[in-house]
């Protein structure tokens, strides 16, 4: 199982972790911050100029403009102010355009980059990791959480930068004009900041719960859509609708629980703002009336009080975006921090590899999580091992067809998973042509194997696209040859558009036997050194089974073939049959030898043929 992320990363703030991860985007993040800061500085300039304009009217030729620019005429002074104001507005508009372009572009590119990083990482995780998790929750992270991050970067990040810049810049103006009034104006800010921190701490767990319950809803809906035929067959539509409804209501309740707290934030902020504004208005007015403060400066402070405190009313909305974004960032980066257990080797199989397979003293156990969070290896839970293979030895010489049989749970499919390195053995070696599979690159290893499973998975595309899945550059004649070998060409040619006919999601437009023949053809198109058939005829009728048997005899010729089967009639002609029992090869030989032996294989054969046999 995957271990927990390193403590240092797990304890770091999600935004710090995002900064560490997004190295390619750091320059653009800095540019976005700089643009937002400049935009806010240009935005507050008009309030300063209003005070300067009042100063022109009150002090005439002794005004600030007259002293700086040497312009004595009041009309000319106003024209100077008008020009400066126009420049400030133009620069503010330009900087806003630049900031929005940067942040919105960054939000799109970063969310795409994170989604693809997460998706590629997930593809590299071992199969056991997927078996412990609902696919719907994983989809929630790759879709909903990434989209939430996009929204935060698009809107929330800019608002945070602008708010901080506003407080610092306006505060500097207050301190320069009147330290006493600066103190009065800033009096509510500790209350606002303290309240924000309190709200943040209380909102964080609520939004984590929101994301978790969103994952639960996604998992249920995804699972039900995948099993819609079973739901209909059992008449369970209403029951499943009620299950989804309960999960959806739980999600809505979690959201309401968070909204109750976040909605109370703005009204409380407004009361604090009112206090600061009234203090500035009264105390500043008193100083202006007594001649201790210039009228123009008093006007600046009144306007600046609004500018300082009023944007903080949006702090609740910004905090809401922040908390949702942080919760999503944490889940995305936790996924990215999941260790990759199956690491590829560096060796390559030579061209024309004969494909001899050997299992030597292989031990393997599945780990089942009990308690905790479902990860088995994490605190709060324990891992229980289910031993499947015990010192197993099995040889498949190159070019031969070997079958593996045994009772359910004997470990037949586990051998295939070990050969494909979907798992690594606990002990022993799995090798191809004498090279341990752990030393091979995954591309070379899996490129040498054509796999056909009992789950006939086809992608939503055309017949040709599915046949080319393992060999994207395969020519049309190669597809037809493979289809002919798999006895699929006949029905494909009869489809409305032949090889260009869409098969639907998971191949729903085809019958089970047609899907199975196409998966065999798909494996043949790769021309693999090793062909693996895992219960390839378990879900087809007798006629289709007979057709598949004929095709298997053709495609396995001079190719290493491993067949896992319950139907013993499909493997009668195998060069050697291995019978698994309790994690080891209990019997091995040809069909005739094993029947004559009168052991476990003979008993299985008797059951399937209706004969009577005595187990040896």
CSV table of C-alpha atoms in Angstrom, one decimal, residues 176-525:
chain,number,residue,atom,x,y,z
A,176,UNK,CA,1.9,60.4,6.5
A,177,UNK,CA,-1.0,62.8,7.1
A,178,UNK,CA,-2.1,62.1,10.7
A,179,UNK,CA,-0.7,59.3,12.8
A,180,UNK,CA,-3.5,59.9,15.3
A,181,UNK,CA,-6.3,59.4,12.7
A,182,UNK,CA,-4.3,56.5,11.2
A,183,UNK,CA,-4.7,54.8,14.6
A,184,UNK,CA,-8.4,55.5,14.6
A,185,UNK,CA,-9.0,54.3,11.1
A,186,UNK,CA,-6.9,51.1,11.7
A,187,UNK,CA,-8.6,50.4,15.0
A,188,UNK,CA,-11.2,48.0,13.4
A,189,UNK,CA,-8.6,46.1,11.4
A,190,UNK,CA,-7.3,43.9,14.2
A,191,UNK,CA,-10.9,43.0,14.9
A,192,UNK,CA,-11.4,42.2,11.2
A,193,UNK,CA,-8.1,40.3,10.9
A,194,UNK,CA,-8.7,38.4,14.2
A,195,UNK,CA,-12.2,37.6,13.1
A,196,UNK,CA,-10.9,36.4,9.7
A,197,UNK,CA,-8.4,34.1,11.3
A,198,UNK,CA,-11.1,32.7,13.6
A,199,UNK,CA,-13.4,32.2,10.7
A,200,UNK,CA,-10.6,30.6,8.7
A,201,UNK,CA,-9.9,28.1,11.4
A,202,UNK,CA,-13.6,27.2,11.8
A,203,UNK,CA,-14.3,27.2,8.1
A,204,UNK,CA,-11.4,25.0,7.1
A,205,UNK,CA,-12.8,21.7,8.5
A,206,UNK,CA,-16.2,22.5,7.2
A,207,UNK,CA,-14.9,22.9,3.6
A,208,UNK,CA,-12.8,19.7,4.0
A,209,UNK,CA,-16.1,18.0,4.8
A,210,UNK,CA,-17.8,19.6,1.8
A,211,UNK,CA,-15.1,18.2,-0.5
A,212,UNK,CA,-15.2,14.8,1.1
A,213,UNK,CA,-19.0,14.6,0.7
A,214,UNK,CA,-18.7,15.8,-2.9
A,215,UNK,CA,-16.4,12.9,-3.5
A,216,UNK,CA,-19.0,10.6,-2.0
A,217,UNK,CA,-21.7,11.8,-4.3
A,218,UNK,CA,-19.4,11.5,-7.3
A,219,UNK,CA,-18.4,8.0,-6.3
A,220,UNK,CA,-22.0,6.9,-5.9
A,221,UNK,CA,-23.2,8.4,-9.2
A,222,UNK,CA,-20.1,7.1,-11.1
A,223,UNK,CA,-20.5,3.6,-9.7
A,224,UNK,CA,-24.3,3.5,-10.4
A,225,UNK,CA,-23.8,4.7,-14.0
A,226,UNK,CA,-21.3,1.9,-14.5
A,227,UNK,CA,-23.7,-0.6,-13.1
A,228,UNK,CA,-26.9,0.7,-14.6
A,229,UNK,CA,-27.8,-2.6,-16.2
A,230,UNK,CA,-27.6,-4.4,-12.9
A,231,UNK,CA,-29.6,-1.7,-11.2
A,232,UNK,CA,-32.4,-2.1,-13.8
A,233,UNK,CA,-32.2,-5.9,-13.7
A,234,UNK,CA,-32.9,-5.9,-10.0
A,235,UNK,CA,-35.5,-3.1,-10.1
A,236,UNK,CA,-33.3,-1.1,-7.7
A,237,UNK,CA,-33.8,2.3,-9.4
A,238,UNK,CA,-35.7,3.8,-6.5
A,239,UNK,CA,-33.4,2.4,-3.9
A,240,UNK,CA,-30.3,3.7,-5.7
A,241,UNK,CA,-32.0,7.1,-6.2
A,242,UNK,CA,-32.6,7.2,-2.4
A,243,UNK,CA,-28.9,6.4,-1.8
A,244,UNK,CA,-27.8,9.1,-4.1
A,245,UNK,CA,-30.3,11.5,-2.5
A,246,UNK,CA,-29.0,10.8,1.0
A,247,UNK,CA,-25.4,11.5,-0.2
A,248,UNK,CA,-26.5,14.6,-2.0
A,249,UNK,CA,-28.5,15.9,1.0
A,250,UNK,CA,-25.4,15.2,3.2
A,251,UNK,CA,-23.3,17.3,0.7
A,252,UNK,CA,-25.9,20.1,0.7
A,253,UNK,CA,-26.0,20.0,4.6
A,254,UNK,CA,-22.2,20.3,4.7
A,255,UNK,CA,-22.3,23.2,2.4
A,256,UNK,CA,-25.1,24.9,4.4
A,257,UNK,CA,-23.1,24.3,7.5
A,258,UNK,CA,-20.2,26.2,5.9
A,259,UNK,CA,-22.5,28.9,4.5
A,260,UNK,CA,-24.0,29.7,7.9
A,261,UNK,CA,-20.6,30.6,9.2
A,262,UNK,CA,-19.3,32.4,6.1
A,263,UNK,CA,-22.5,34.4,5.7
A,264,UNK,CA,-22.2,35.9,9.2
A,265,UNK,CA,-18.8,37.3,8.3
A,266,UNK,CA,-19.8,40.4,6.2
A,267,UNK,CA,-22.3,41.8,8.6
A,268,UNK,CA,-19.8,41.7,11.5
A,269,UNK,CA,-17.2,43.3,9.2
A,270,UNK,CA,-19.6,46.2,8.4
A,271,UNK,CA,-20.0,47.0,12.0
A,272,UNK,CA,-16.2,47.3,12.5
A,273,UNK,CA,-16.0,49.4,9.4
A,274,UNK,CA,-18.7,51.8,10.7
A,275,UNK,CA,-16.7,52.3,13.8
A,276,UNK,CA,-13.5,53.3,11.9
A,277,UNK,CA,-15.4,55.6,9.5
A,278,UNK,CA,-17.3,57.4,12.3
A,279,UNK,CA,-14.0,58.0,14.3
A,280,UNK,CA,-12.2,59.4,11.2
A,281,UNK,CA,-15.2,61.6,10.3
A,282,UNK,CA,-15.7,63.1,13.8
A,283,UNK,CA,-12.1,63.3,15.0
A,284,UNK,CA,-10.7,64.4,11.6
A,285,UNK,CA,-13.5,67.0,11.2
A,286,UNK,CA,-12.8,68.3,14.7
A,287,UNK,CA,-9.1,68.8,13.8
A,288,UNK,CA,-10.0,70.5,10.5
A,289,UNK,CA,-12.4,72.9,12.2
A,290,UNK,CA,-9.7,73.8,14.7
A,291,UNK,CA,-7.1,74.4,12.0
A,292,UNK,CA,-5.0,71.5,13.0
A,293,UNK,CA,-5.6,69.7,9.7
A,294,UNK,CA,-5.8,71.1,6.1
A,295,UNK,CA,-9.3,70.8,4.5
A,296,UNK,CA,-7.8,69.0,1.5
A,297,UNK,CA,-6.1,66.4,3.7
A,298,UNK,CA,-9.2,65.9,5.7
A,299,UNK,CA,-11.1,65.2,2.5
A,300,UNK,CA,-8.4,62.7,1.5
A,301,UNK,CA,-8.7,60.9,4.9
A,302,UNK,CA,-12.5,60.7,4.7
A,303,UNK,CA,-12.3,59.2,1.2
A,304,UNK,CA,-9.4,57.0,2.2
A,305,UNK,CA,-11.3,55.6,5.2
A,306,UNK,CA,-13.9,54.3,2.8
A,307,UNK,CA,-11.1,53.0,0.5
A,308,UNK,CA,-9.3,51.3,3.4
A,309,UNK,CA,-12.2,49.6,5.1
A,310,UNK,CA,-14.9,49.1,2.6
A,311,UNK,CA,-13.1,46.5,0.4
A,312,UNK,CA,-12.8,44.4,3.6
A,313,UNK,CA,-16.5,43.7,3.3
A,314,UNK,CA,-15.6,41.3,0.4
A,315,UNK,CA,-13.2,39.5,2.7
A,316,UNK,CA,-15.9,37.0,3.5
A,317,UNK,CA,-16.3,36.1,-0.2
A,318,UNK,CA,-12.5,36.1,-0.6
A,319,UNK,CA,-12.1,33.9,2.4
A,320,UNK,CA,-14.8,31.6,1.1
A,321,UNK,CA,-12.9,31.2,-2.2
A,322,UNK,CA,-9.6,30.8,-0.3
A,323,UNK,CA,-10.9,28.0,1.9
A,324,UNK,CA,-12.5,26.1,-0.9
A,325,UNK,CA,-9.3,26.6,-3.0
A,326,UNK,CA,-7.0,25.5,-0.1
A,327,UNK,CA,-9.1,22.4,0.6
A,328,UNK,CA,-8.9,21.5,-3.1
A,329,UNK,CA,-5.2,22.2,-3.4
A,330,UNK,CA,-4.6,19.9,-0.4
A,331,UNK,CA,-6.5,17.0,-1.9
A,332,UNK,CA,-4.8,17.4,-5.3
A,333,UNK,CA,-1.3,17.6,-3.9
A,334,UNK,CA,-2.0,14.8,-1.4
A,335,UNK,CA,-2.8,12.7,-4.5
A,336,UNK,CA,0.4,13.9,-6.2
A,337,UNK,CA,2.4,13.0,-3.0
A,338,UNK,CA,1.2,9.4,-3.1
A,339,UNK,CA,4.4,7.3,-3.6
A,340,UNK,CA,4.8,5.3,-6.8
A,341,UNK,CA,5.5,1.7,-5.8
A,342,UNK,CA,6.1,0.1,-9.2
A,343,UNK,CA,9.2,1.8,-10.6
A,344,UNK,CA,10.3,0.9,-14.1
A,345,UNK,CA,13.6,-0.7,-14.8
A,346,UNK,CA,16.2,0.4,-17.4
A,347,UNK,CA,16.7,-2.8,-19.5
A,348,UNK,CA,14.9,-3.5,-22.8
A,349,UNK,CA,13.9,-6.8,-24.3
A,350,UNK,CA,15.8,-7.4,-27.6
A,351,UNK,CA,13.8,-7.3,-30.8
A,352,UNK,CA,12.5,-10.8,-31.7
A,353,UNK,CA,12.5,-11.8,-28.0
A,354,UNK,CA,11.3,-15.5,-27.9
A,355,UNK,CA,9.2,-14.8,-24.8
A,356,UNK,CA,10.1,-17.6,-22.4
A,357,UNK,CA,8.4,-17.0,-19.0
A,358,UNK,CA,9.6,-18.2,-15.6
A,359,UNK,CA,8.2,-17.9,-12.1
A,360,UNK,CA,10.8,-18.9,-9.6
A,361,UNK,CA,10.0,-19.4,-5.8
A,362,UNK,CA,7.4,-16.6,-6.0
A,363,UNK,CA,5.6,-15.6,-2.8
A,364,UNK,CA,2.7,-13.0,-3.0
A,365,UNK,CA,0.1,-11.7,-0.6
A,366,UNK,CA,-2.6,-9.1,-1.0
A,367,UNK,CA,-2.9,-6.5,1.7
A,368,UNK,CA,-6.4,-5.7,2.9
A,369,UNK,CA,-6.9,-2.5,4.9
A,370,UNK,CA,-8.9,-2.7,8.1
A,371,UNK,CA,-10.0,0.5,9.9
A,372,UNK,CA,-8.2,3.8,9.4
A,373,UNK,CA,-8.7,5.6,6.1
A,374,UNK,CA,-8.6,2.7,3.7
A,375,UNK,CA,-4.9,3.0,2.9
A,376,UNK,CA,-3.8,0.1,5.0
A,377,UNK,CA,-0.4,1.6,5.8
A,378,UNK,CA,-1.6,4.8,7.4
A,379,UNK,CA,-2.1,5.5,11.1
A,380,UNK,CA,-5.5,4.5,12.4
A,381,UNK,CA,-5.7,1.3,10.4
A,382,UNK,CA,-3.9,-2.0,10.1
A,383,UNK,CA,-3.0,-4.2,7.1
A,384,UNK,CA,-3.9,-7.9,7.0
A,385,UNK,CA,-2.2,-10.0,4.4
A,386,UNK,CA,-4.0,-12.6,2.3
A,387,UNK,CA,-1.4,-15.1,1.1
A,388,UNK,CA,-2.0,-16.3,-2.5
A,389,UNK,CA,1.2,-17.7,-3.8
A,390,UNK,CA,3.8,-19.7,-1.7
A,391,UNK,CA,7.1,-20.4,-3.3
A,392,UNK,CA,5.5,-21.0,-6.7
A,393,UNK,CA,7.7,-22.4,-9.6
A,394,UNK,CA,6.4,-22.4,-13.1
A,395,UNK,CA,8.1,-22.5,-16.5
A,396,UNK,CA,6.6,-21.6,-19.9
A,397,UNK,CA,9.2,-22.3,-22.7
A,398,UNK,CA,9.2,-19.9,-25.6
A,399,UNK,CA,6.7,-20.7,-28.3
A,400,UNK,CA,4.6,-23.1,-26.2
A,401,UNK,CA,1.0,-22.8,-25.0
A,402,UNK,CA,0.6,-23.4,-21.3
A,403,UNK,CA,-2.7,-23.4,-19.4
A,404,UNK,CA,-3.3,-22.5,-15.8
A,405,UNK,CA,-6.3,-23.9,-14.0
A,406,UNK,CA,-7.5,-24.2,-10.4
A,407,UNK,CA,-10.3,-23.3,-8.1
A,408,UNK,CA,-11.4,-19.7,-7.6
A,409,UNK,CA,-8.9,-17.9,-5.5
A,410,UNK,CA,-6.1,-20.2,-6.3
A,411,UNK,CA,-4.0,-17.3,-7.7
A,412,UNK,CA,-4.4,-17.8,-11.5
A,413,UNK,CA,-5.1,-14.2,-12.4
A,414,UNK,CA,-2.5,-13.1,-9.8
A,415,UNK,CA,0.2,-14.7,-12.0
A,416,UNK,CA,-0.8,-12.5,-14.9
A,417,UNK,CA,-0.7,-9.4,-12.7
A,418,UNK,CA,2.8,-10.3,-11.6
A,419,UNK,CA,3.9,-10.9,-15.1
A,420,UNK,CA,2.5,-7.5,-16.2
A,421,UNK,CA,4.0,-5.9,-13.1
A,422,UNK,CA,0.7,-4.6,-11.9
A,423,UNK,CA,2.1,-6.0,-8.6
A,424,UNK,CA,5.6,-7.0,-7.5
A,425,UNK,CA,6.1,-10.3,-5.7
A,426,UNK,CA,6.9,-10.4,-2.0
A,427,UNK,CA,9.7,-12.9,-2.8
A,428,UNK,CA,11.1,-14.8,-5.7
A,429,UNK,CA,11.5,-13.8,-9.4
A,430,UNK,CA,9.3,-13.4,-12.4
A,431,UNK,CA,11.4,-13.3,-15.6
A,432,UNK,CA,11.1,-13.1,-19.4
A,433,UNK,CA,13.9,-14.7,-21.4
A,434,UNK,CA,15.9,-14.8,-18.2
A,435,UNK,CA,15.5,-11.0,-17.4
A,436,UNK,CA,13.6,-10.2,-14.2
A,437,UNK,CA,10.6,-8.1,-15.1
A,438,UNK,CA,11.6,-5.6,-12.4
A,439,UNK,CA,14.7,-4.8,-14.4
A,440,UNK,CA,12.7,-4.1,-17.6
A,441,UNK,CA,11.2,-0.8,-18.6
A,442,UNK,CA,7.4,-1.0,-18.4
A,443,UNK,CA,7.2,0.0,-22.1
A,444,UNK,CA,9.4,-2.9,-23.1
A,445,UNK,CA,7.8,-5.4,-20.7
A,446,UNK,CA,4.1,-4.6,-21.5
A,447,UNK,CA,4.9,-4.1,-25.2
A,448,UNK,CA,6.0,-7.7,-25.4
A,449,UNK,CA,2.7,-9.0,-23.9
A,450,UNK,CA,-0.7,-9.1,-25.6
A,451,UNK,CA,-3.3,-9.3,-22.8
A,452,UNK,CA,-7.0,-10.5,-23.2
A,453,UNK,CA,-9.0,-10.4,-20.0
A,454,UNK,CA,-12.5,-11.6,-19.1
A,455,UNK,CA,-13.5,-7.9,-18.7
A,456,UNK,CA,-13.8,-7.1,-22.4
A,457,UNK,CA,-13.1,-3.4,-22.1
A,458,UNK,CA,-13.5,-1.4,-25.3
A,459,UNK,CA,-13.1,2.4,-25.6
A,460,UNK,CA,-15.7,4.8,-26.9
A,461,UNK,CA,-14.5,5.0,-30.5
A,462,UNK,CA,-14.5,3.1,-33.7
A,463,UNK,CA,-13.6,-0.6,-34.2
A,464,UNK,CA,-10.4,0.5,-36.0
A,465,UNK,CA,-9.4,2.8,-33.1
A,466,UNK,CA,-9.9,0.1,-30.6
A,467,UNK,CA,-7.9,-2.4,-32.6
A,468,UNK,CA,-5.1,0.1,-32.9
A,469,UNK,CA,-5.0,0.8,-29.2
A,470,UNK,CA,-1.8,-1.1,-28.6
A,471,UNK,CA,-0.3,-0.2,-31.9
A,472,UNK,CA,-1.4,3.3,-33.0
A,473,UNK,CA,0.5,3.1,-36.3
A,474,UNK,CA,-0.8,-0.3,-37.4
A,475,UNK,CA,-1.9,-0.2,-41.1
A,476,UNK,CA,-5.4,-1.2,-42.1
A,477,UNK,CA,-4.3,-4.6,-43.6
A,478,UNK,CA,-2.8,-5.5,-40.2
A,479,UNK,CA,-6.2,-4.8,-38.5
A,480,UNK,CA,-8.0,-7.0,-41.0
A,481,UNK,CA,-5.5,-9.8,-40.6
A,482,UNK,CA,-5.8,-9.7,-36.8
A,483,UNK,CA,-9.6,-9.6,-37.1
A,484,UNK,CA,-9.6,-12.6,-39.5
A,485,UNK,CA,-7.4,-14.6,-37.0
A,486,UNK,CA,-9.8,-13.7,-34.2
A,487,UNK,CA,-12.8,-14.6,-36.4
A,488,UNK,CA,-14.1,-11.0,-36.1
A,489,UNK,CA,-13.7,-9.7,-39.7
A,490,UNK,CA,-17.0,-11.2,-40.8
A,491,UNK,CA,-19.2,-9.4,-38.3
A,492,UNK,CA,-17.1,-6.2,-38.5
A,493,UNK,CA,-17.6,-6.0,-42.2
A,494,UNK,CA,-21.4,-6.4,-41.6
A,495,UNK,CA,-21.5,-3.3,-39.3
A,496,UNK,CA,-23.0,-0.1,-40.8
A,497,UNK,CA,-19.6,1.5,-41.4
A,498,UNK,CA,-17.3,-1.5,-41.1
A,499,UNK,CA,-14.1,-0.8,-39.3
A,500,UNK,CA,-15.2,2.8,-38.9
A,501,UNK,CA,-18.3,1.9,-36.9
A,502,UNK,CA,-18.4,3.4,-33.3
A,503,UNK,CA,-18.7,0.7,-30.7
A,504,UNK,CA,-20.1,2.9,-27.9
A,505,UNK,CA,-18.8,3.3,-24.4
A,506,UNK,CA,-17.3,0.0,-23.2
A,507,UNK,CA,-18.5,-1.5,-26.5
A,508,UNK,CA,-22.2,-1.5,-25.5
A,509,UNK,CA,-23.3,-1.6,-29.2
A,510,UNK,CA,-21.7,-5.0,-29.6
A,511,UNK,CA,-22.5,-8.4,-28.2
A,512,UNK,CA,-20.3,-10.0,-25.5
A,513,UNK,CA,-18.9,-12.5,-28.0
A,514,UNK,CA,-18.2,-9.7,-30.6
A,515,UNK,CA,-16.4,-7.7,-27.9
A,516,UNK,CA,-14.3,-10.6,-26.8
A,517,UNK,CA,-13.2,-11.4,-30.4
A,518,UNK,CA,-12.2,-7.7,-30.9
A,519,UNK,CA,-10.1,-7.8,-27.7
A,520,UNK,CA,-8.3,-10.8,-29.0
A,521,UNK,CA,-7.8,-9.1,-32.3
A,522,UNK,CA,-6.5,-6.0,-30.5
A,523,UNK,CA,-3.9,-8.1,-28.7
A,524,UNK,CA,-2.9,-9.7,-32.0
A,525,UNK,CA,-2.4,-6.4,-33.8
